[in-house]
Amino acid sequence: MSDFREIMARLIYTSFVMAKTPDWLLLMEHDQTEQYIKTVGLNYVICRDSLYTENIINDMQRIINEGVFYTSASNGFAYVSISDLVRTYAELLAHPEKVQSNQTYNFTGPELVTPKDYFSLIEQQTEKKLTFNHVSEELMIGYLESIGVSKESMDGWLGFERMQATGVCSVISNDIEQLTGKKPLSMAE
């Protein structure tokens, strides 16, 4: 009975795959929370999610409407589908015995997808010729201002672009497949 209580008395914290990225407050807060959890003596499972595929899919409509895609980044993210995360978290909760205590998992998609990759995917899916513009951060700021992005949202957008530009986002993990027995969806799927 004590084994069952130990399994059930476990904190599951949803973090971010690049939690240890310096110089960005949102991620530093995730890292600080992870460090705190590790010091208080609880059994824990830290789940670091990558960026959601659906965020990019939602942005695709704007790109299609404008006919132009702007980015200052060039490296890839291993975007993860929300449906894969739901399936994985359900598995964690339904079968806690499969998960080791005091473990950190990275939940990512199966491949790195660059801005050029998902731009090409948009063109393939829509059969529409679009324009890809790799621009400086200054021009990216001007573009975001021109489409009415708030200062707060712009800081987040540029933060992800900076992380992508430096390559710190290039994390791929097979943790979803190991925990669920099923490979996560690719961006194209």
PDB file of C-alpha atoms in Angstrom:
ATOM      1  CA  MET A   1       0.000   0.000   0.000  1.00  0.00           C
ATOM      2  CA  SER A   2       2.844   2.417   0.698  1.00  0.00           C
ATOM      3  CA  ASP A   3       4.117   1.950  -2.893  1.00  0.00           C
ATOM      4  CA  PHE A   4       0.713   3.008  -4.225  1.00  0.00           C
ATOM      5  CA  ARG A   5       0.672   6.102  -1.981  1.00  0.00           C
ATOM      6  CA  GLU A   6       4.198   6.995  -3.100  1.00  0.00           C
ATOM      7  CA  ILE A   7       3.145   6.772  -6.755  1.00  0.00           C
ATOM      8  CA  MET A   8      -0.002   8.820  -6.176  1.00  0.00           C
ATOM      9  CA  ALA A   9       1.733  11.491  -4.066  1.00  0.00           C
ATOM     10  CA  ARG A  10       3.674  12.788  -7.022  1.00  0.00           C
ATOM     11  CA  LEU A  11       3.769  16.312  -8.366  1.00  0.00           C
ATOM     12  CA  ILE A  12       3.614  16.613 -12.158  1.00  0.00           C
ATOM     13  CA  TYR A  13       4.899  19.972 -13.335  1.00  0.00           C
ATOM     14  CA  THR A  14       4.474  21.153 -16.924  1.00  0.00           C
ATOM     15  CA  SER A  15       7.526  23.133 -17.909  1.00  0.00           C
ATOM     16  CA  PHE A  16       9.108  24.152 -21.194  1.00  0.00           C
ATOM     17  CA  VAL A  17      11.675  22.234 -23.201  1.00  0.00           C
ATOM     18  CA  MET A  18      14.169  25.095 -23.117  1.00  0.00           C
ATOM     19  CA  ALA A  19      13.632  25.944 -19.445  1.00  0.00           C
ATOM     20  CA  LYS A  20      17.338  26.474 -18.886  1.00  0.00           C
ATOM     21  CA  THR A  21      17.563  29.176 -21.575  1.00  0.00           C
ATOM     22  CA  PRO A  22      19.087  32.283 -19.978  1.00  0.00           C
ATOM     23  CA  ASP A  23      17.969  35.846 -20.546  1.00  0.00           C
ATOM     24  CA  TRP A  24      14.263  35.241 -20.980  1.00  0.00           C
ATOM     25  CA  LEU A  25      12.108  35.772 -17.904  1.00  0.00           C
ATOM     26  CA  LEU A  26       9.368  33.281 -18.844  1.00  0.00           C
ATOM     27  CA  LEU A  27      11.875  30.476 -19.198  1.00  0.00           C
ATOM     28  CA  MET A  28      13.913  31.513 -16.176  1.00  0.00           C
ATOM     29  CA  GLU A  29      10.700  31.231 -14.124  1.00  0.00           C
ATOM     30  CA  HIS A  30      10.219  27.647 -15.353  1.00  0.00           C
ATOM     31  CA  ASP A  31      13.815  26.814 -14.439  1.00  0.00           C
ATOM     32  CA  GLN A  32      13.451  28.383 -10.992  1.00  0.00           C
ATOM     33  CA  THR A  33      10.230  26.445 -10.396  1.00  0.00           C
ATOM     34  CA  GLU A  34      11.914  23.201 -11.444  1.00  0.00           C
ATOM     35  CA  GLN A  35      14.809  23.875  -9.067  1.00  0.00           C
ATOM     36  CA  TYR A  36      12.410  24.649  -6.198  1.00  0.00           C
ATOM     37  CA  ILE A  37      10.414  21.450  -6.787  1.00  0.00           C
ATOM     38  CA  LYS A  38      13.637  19.435  -6.660  1.00  0.00           C
ATOM     39  CA  THR A  39      14.662  20.950  -3.316  1.00  0.00           C
ATOM     40  CA  VAL A  40      11.414  20.571  -1.319  1.00  0.00           C
ATOM     41  CA  GLY A  41      11.552  16.789  -1.096  1.00  0.00           C
ATOM     42  CA  LEU A  42       8.414  15.872  -3.069  1.00  0.00           C
ATOM     43  CA  ASN A  43       8.268  13.056  -5.566  1.00  0.00           C
ATOM     44  CA  TYR A  44       8.023  14.836  -8.890  1.00  0.00           C
ATOM     45  CA  VAL A  45       7.826  14.399 -12.624  1.00  0.00           C
ATOM     46  CA  ILE A  46       8.831  17.414 -14.708  1.00  0.00           C
ATOM     47  CA  CYS A  47       7.391  17.435 -18.203  1.00  0.00           C
ATOM     48  CA  ARG A  48       9.038  19.916 -20.550  1.00  0.00           C
ATOM     49  CA  ASP A  49       6.735  20.546 -23.512  1.00  0.00           C
ATOM     50  CA  SER A  50       8.026  21.937 -26.789  1.00  0.00           C
ATOM     51  CA  LEU A  51       6.113  24.583 -28.747  1.00  0.00           C
ATOM     52  CA  TYR A  52       2.688  23.432 -29.899  1.00  0.00           C
ATOM     53  CA  THR A  53       2.191  22.566 -33.566  1.00  0.00           C
ATOM     54  CA  GLU A  54      -1.242  24.153 -33.338  1.00  0.00           C
ATOM     55  CA  ASN A  55       0.321  27.567 -32.658  1.00  0.00           C
ATOM     56  CA  ILE A  56       1.991  27.423 -36.061  1.00  0.00           C
ATOM     57  CA  ILE A  57      -1.139  26.081 -37.728  1.00  0.00           C
ATOM     58  CA  ASN A  58      -3.130  29.007 -36.314  1.00  0.00           C
ATOM     59  CA  ASP A  59      -0.530  31.412 -37.733  1.00  0.00           C
ATOM     60  CA  MET A  60      -0.708  29.799 -41.171  1.00  0.00           C
ATOM     61  CA  GLN A  61      -4.003  31.488 -42.040  1.00  0.00           C
ATOM     62  CA  ARG A  62      -2.446  34.931 -41.603  1.00  0.00           C
ATOM     63  CA  ILE A  63       0.491  33.918 -43.803  1.00  0.00           C
ATOM     64  CA  ILE A  64      -1.869  32.604 -46.492  1.00  0.00           C
ATOM     65  CA  ASN A  65      -3.985  35.781 -46.389  1.00  0.00           C
ATOM     66  CA  GLU A  66      -0.947  38.080 -46.630  1.00  0.00           C
ATOM     67  CA  GLY A  67       0.925  35.909 -49.110  1.00  0.00           C
ATOM     68  CA  VAL A  68       4.169  36.679 -47.272  1.00  0.00           C
ATOM     69  CA  PHE A  69       6.007  34.975 -44.434  1.00  0.00           C
ATOM     70  CA  TYR A  70       8.464  36.965 -42.308  1.00  0.00           C
ATOM     71  CA  THR A  71      10.967  35.533 -39.849  1.00  0.00           C
ATOM     72  CA  SER A  72      14.314  36.445 -38.346  1.00  0.00           C
ATOM     73  CA  ALA A  73      14.981  32.831 -37.292  1.00  0.00           C
ATOM     74  CA  SER A  74      16.454  29.944 -39.237  1.00  0.00           C
ATOM     75  CA  ASN A  75      16.939  26.956 -36.914  1.00  0.00           C
ATOM     76  CA  GLY A  76      14.205  24.484 -36.071  1.00  0.00           C
ATOM     77  CA  PHE A  77      11.879  23.506 -33.255  1.00  0.00           C
ATOM     78  CA  ALA A  78      10.545  19.998 -32.659  1.00  0.00           C
ATOM     79  CA  TYR A  79       6.930  21.197 -32.493  1.00  0.00           C
ATOM     80  CA  VAL A  80       4.614  18.865 -30.579  1.00  0.00           C
ATOM     81  CA  SER A  81       0.921  18.343 -31.187  1.00  0.00           C
ATOM     82  CA  ILE A  82      -1.468  19.058 -28.341  1.00  0.00           C
ATOM     83  CA  SER A  83      -3.178  15.718 -29.104  1.00  0.00           C
ATOM     84  CA  ASP A  84       0.141  13.938 -28.433  1.00  0.00           C
ATOM     85  CA  LEU A  85       0.515  15.810 -25.147  1.00  0.00           C
ATOM     86  CA  VAL A  86      -3.044  14.974 -24.078  1.00  0.00           C
ATOM     87  CA  ARG A  87      -2.390  11.302 -24.846  1.00  0.00           C
ATOM     88  CA  THR A  88       0.921  11.381 -22.954  1.00  0.00           C
ATOM     89  CA  TYR A  89      -0.410  13.167 -19.872  1.00  0.00           C
ATOM     90  CA  ALA A  90      -3.395  10.776 -19.794  1.00  0.00           C
ATOM     91  CA  GLU A  91      -0.908   7.890 -19.812  1.00  0.00           C
ATOM     92  CA  LEU A  92       1.079   9.485 -16.965  1.00  0.00           C
ATOM     93  CA  LEU A  93      -2.054   9.821 -14.864  1.00  0.00           C
ATOM     94  CA  ALA A  94      -3.628   6.468 -15.754  1.00  0.00           C
ATOM     95  CA  HIS A  95      -0.417   4.458 -15.337  1.00  0.00           C
ATOM     96  CA  PRO A  96       1.812   6.254 -12.818  1.00  0.00           C
ATOM     97  CA  GLU A  97       3.764   3.048 -12.253  1.00  0.00           C
ATOM     98  CA  LYS A  98       5.319   3.487 -15.740  1.00  0.00           C
ATOM     99  CA  VAL A  99       6.918   6.763 -14.703  1.00  0.00           C
ATOM    100  CA  GLN A 100       9.965   7.054 -12.496  1.00  0.00           C
ATOM    101  CA  SER A 101       9.830   9.532  -9.638  1.00  0.00           C
ATOM    102  CA  ASN A 102      12.134  12.528  -9.756  1.00  0.00           C
ATOM    103  CA  GLN A 103      12.454  12.342 -13.529  1.00  0.00           C
ATOM    104  CA  THR A 104      12.440  15.057 -16.197  1.00  0.00           C
ATOM    105  CA  TYR A 105      10.932  14.318 -19.602  1.00  0.00           C
ATOM    106  CA  ASN A 106      11.107  16.353 -22.812  1.00  0.00           C
ATOM    107  CA  PHE A 107       7.914  16.142 -24.864  1.00  0.00           C
ATOM    108  CA  THR A 108       8.710  17.087 -28.447  1.00  0.00           C
ATOM    109  CA  GLY A 109       7.693  16.248 -31.955  1.00  0.00           C
ATOM    110  CA  PRO A 110       9.746  13.756 -33.992  1.00  0.00           C
ATOM    111  CA  GLU A 111      11.675  16.258 -36.122  1.00  0.00           C
ATOM    112  CA  LEU A 112      13.153  19.732 -36.182  1.00  0.00           C
ATOM    113  CA  VAL A 113      11.053  22.049 -38.340  1.00  0.00           C
ATOM    114  CA  THR A 114      12.633  25.293 -39.527  1.00  0.00           C
ATOM    115  CA  PRO A 115      10.652  28.365 -40.589  1.00  0.00           C
ATOM    116  CA  LYS A 116      11.547  27.503 -44.201  1.00  0.00           C
ATOM    117  CA  ASP A 117      10.188  23.964 -43.657  1.00  0.00           C
ATOM    118  CA  TYR A 118       6.784  25.087 -42.474  1.00  0.00           C
ATOM    119  CA  PHE A 119       6.678  27.810 -45.111  1.00  0.00           C
ATOM    120  CA  SER A 120       7.190  25.068 -47.737  1.00  0.00           C
ATOM    121  CA  LEU A 121       4.511  22.967 -46.058  1.00  0.00           C
ATOM    122  CA  ILE A 122       2.040  25.866 -46.313  1.00  0.00           C
ATOM    123  CA  GLU A 123       2.802  26.234 -50.017  1.00  0.00           C
ATOM    124  CA  GLN A 124       2.371  22.485 -50.593  1.00  0.00           C
ATOM    125  CA  GLN A 125      -0.891  22.275 -48.651  1.00  0.00           C
ATOM    126  CA  THR A 126      -2.451  25.353 -50.247  1.00  0.00           C
ATOM    127  CA  GLU A 127      -0.845  25.043 -53.701  1.00  0.00           C
ATOM    128  CA  LYS A 128      -0.378  28.799 -53.434  1.00  0.00           C
ATOM    129  CA  LYS A 129       2.838  30.654 -54.267  1.00  0.00           C
ATOM    130  CA  LEU A 130       3.920  32.654 -51.235  1.00  0.00           C
ATOM    131  CA  THR A 131       6.914  34.852 -50.479  1.00  0.00           C
ATOM    132  CA  PHE A 132       9.455  33.869 -47.805  1.00  0.00           C
ATOM    133  CA  ASN A 133      11.328  36.801 -46.234  1.00  0.00           C
ATOM    134  CA  HIS A 134      14.175  36.145 -43.840  1.00  0.00           C
ATOM    135  CA  VAL A 135      14.686  39.552 -42.218  1.00  0.00           C
ATOM    136  CA  SER A 136      16.720  41.202 -39.475  1.00  0.00           C
ATOM    137  CA  GLU A 137      15.206  41.523 -36.018  1.00  0.00           C
ATOM    138  CA  GLU A 138      14.710  45.257 -36.587  1.00  0.00           C
ATOM    139  CA  LEU A 139      12.658  44.593 -39.732  1.00  0.00           C
ATOM    140  CA  MET A 140      10.767  41.855 -37.879  1.00  0.00           C
ATOM    141  CA  ILE A 141       9.827  44.378 -35.175  1.00  0.00           C
ATOM    142  CA  GLY A 142       8.591  46.779 -37.850  1.00  0.00           C
ATOM    143  CA  TYR A 143       6.516  44.042 -39.463  1.00  0.00           C
ATOM    144  CA  LEU A 144       4.973  42.968 -36.140  1.00  0.00           C
ATOM    145  CA  GLU A 145       4.112  46.595 -35.332  1.00  0.00           C
ATOM    146  CA  SER A 146       2.523  46.990 -38.796  1.00  0.00           C
ATOM    147  CA  ILE A 147       0.118  44.100 -38.177  1.00  0.00           C
ATOM    148  CA  GLY A 148      -0.830  45.398 -34.731  1.00  0.00           C
ATOM    149  CA  VAL A 149       0.984  42.950 -32.467  1.00  0.00           C
ATOM    150  CA  SER A 150       0.994  44.265 -28.889  1.00  0.00           C
ATOM    151  CA  LYS A 151       4.297  45.029 -27.149  1.00  0.00           C
ATOM    152  CA  GLU A 152       3.738  42.135 -24.741  1.00  0.00           C
ATOM    153  CA  SER A 153       3.006  39.646 -27.539  1.00  0.00           C
ATOM    154  CA  MET A 154       5.898  41.027 -29.585  1.00  0.00           C
ATOM    155  CA  ASP A 155       8.331  40.351 -26.726  1.00  0.00           C
ATOM    156  CA  GLY A 156       7.201  36.713 -26.654  1.00  0.00           C
ATOM    157  CA  TRP A 157       7.313  36.354 -30.427  1.00  0.00           C
ATOM    158  CA  LEU A 158      10.803  37.845 -30.634  1.00  0.00           C
ATOM    159  CA  GLY A 159      11.966  35.746 -27.693  1.00  0.00           C
ATOM    160  CA  PHE A 160      11.067  32.577 -29.574  1.00  0.00           C
ATOM    161  CA  GLU A 161      12.669  33.937 -32.751  1.00  0.00           C
ATOM    162  CA  ARG A 162      15.893  34.666 -30.818  1.00  0.00           C
ATOM    163  CA  MET A 163      15.934  31.197 -29.282  1.00  0.00           C
ATOM    164  CA  GLN A 164      15.334  29.664 -32.676  1.00  0.00           C
ATOM    165  CA  ALA A 165      18.087  31.797 -34.235  1.00  0.00           C
ATOM    166  CA  THR A 166      20.637  30.604 -31.663  1.00  0.00           C
ATOM    167  CA  GLY A 167      19.708  26.936 -31.998  1.00  0.00           C
ATOM    168  CA  VAL A 168      18.899  26.374 -28.304  1.00  0.00           C
ATOM    169  CA  CYS A 169      15.521  25.016 -29.434  1.00  0.00           C
ATOM    170  CA  SER A 170      17.047  22.081 -31.271  1.00  0.00           C
ATOM    171  CA  VAL A 171      15.836  19.499 -28.742  1.00  0.00           C
ATOM    172  CA  ILE A 172      14.339  16.234 -29.991  1.00  0.00           C
ATOM    173  CA  SER A 173      13.246  13.526 -27.586  1.00  0.00           C
ATOM    174  CA  ASN A 174      11.565  10.142 -27.904  1.00  0.00           C
ATOM    175  CA  ASP A 175       9.996  10.414 -24.421  1.00  0.00           C
ATOM    176  CA  ILE A 176       6.424  10.531 -25.807  1.00  0.00           C
ATOM    177  CA  GLU A 177       6.963   7.314 -27.740  1.00  0.00           C
ATOM    178  CA  GLN A 178       8.659   5.630 -24.770  1.00  0.00           C
ATOM    179  CA  LEU A 179       5.777   6.501 -22.421  1.00  0.00           C
ATOM    180  CA  THR A 180       2.863   5.847 -24.798  1.00  0.00           C
ATOM    181  CA  GLY A 181       4.204   3.331 -27.322  1.00  0.00           C
ATOM    182  CA  LYS A 182       3.192   5.652 -30.155  1.00  0.00           C
ATOM    183  CA  LYS A 183       5.368   8.080 -32.090  1.00  0.00           C
ATOM    184  CA  PRO A 184       4.299  11.753 -31.933  1.00  0.00           C
ATOM    185  CA  LEU A 185       2.800  13.393 -35.013  1.00  0.00           C
ATOM    186  CA  SER A 186       5.003  15.269 -37.437  1.00  0.00           C
ATOM    187  CA  MET A 187       4.166  18.835 -38.515  1.00  0.00           C
ATOM    188  CA  ALA A 188       2.814  17.561 -41.852  1.00  0.00           C
ATOM    189  CA  GLU A 189       0.507  15.073 -40.139  1.00  0.00           C
TER     190      GLU A 189
END
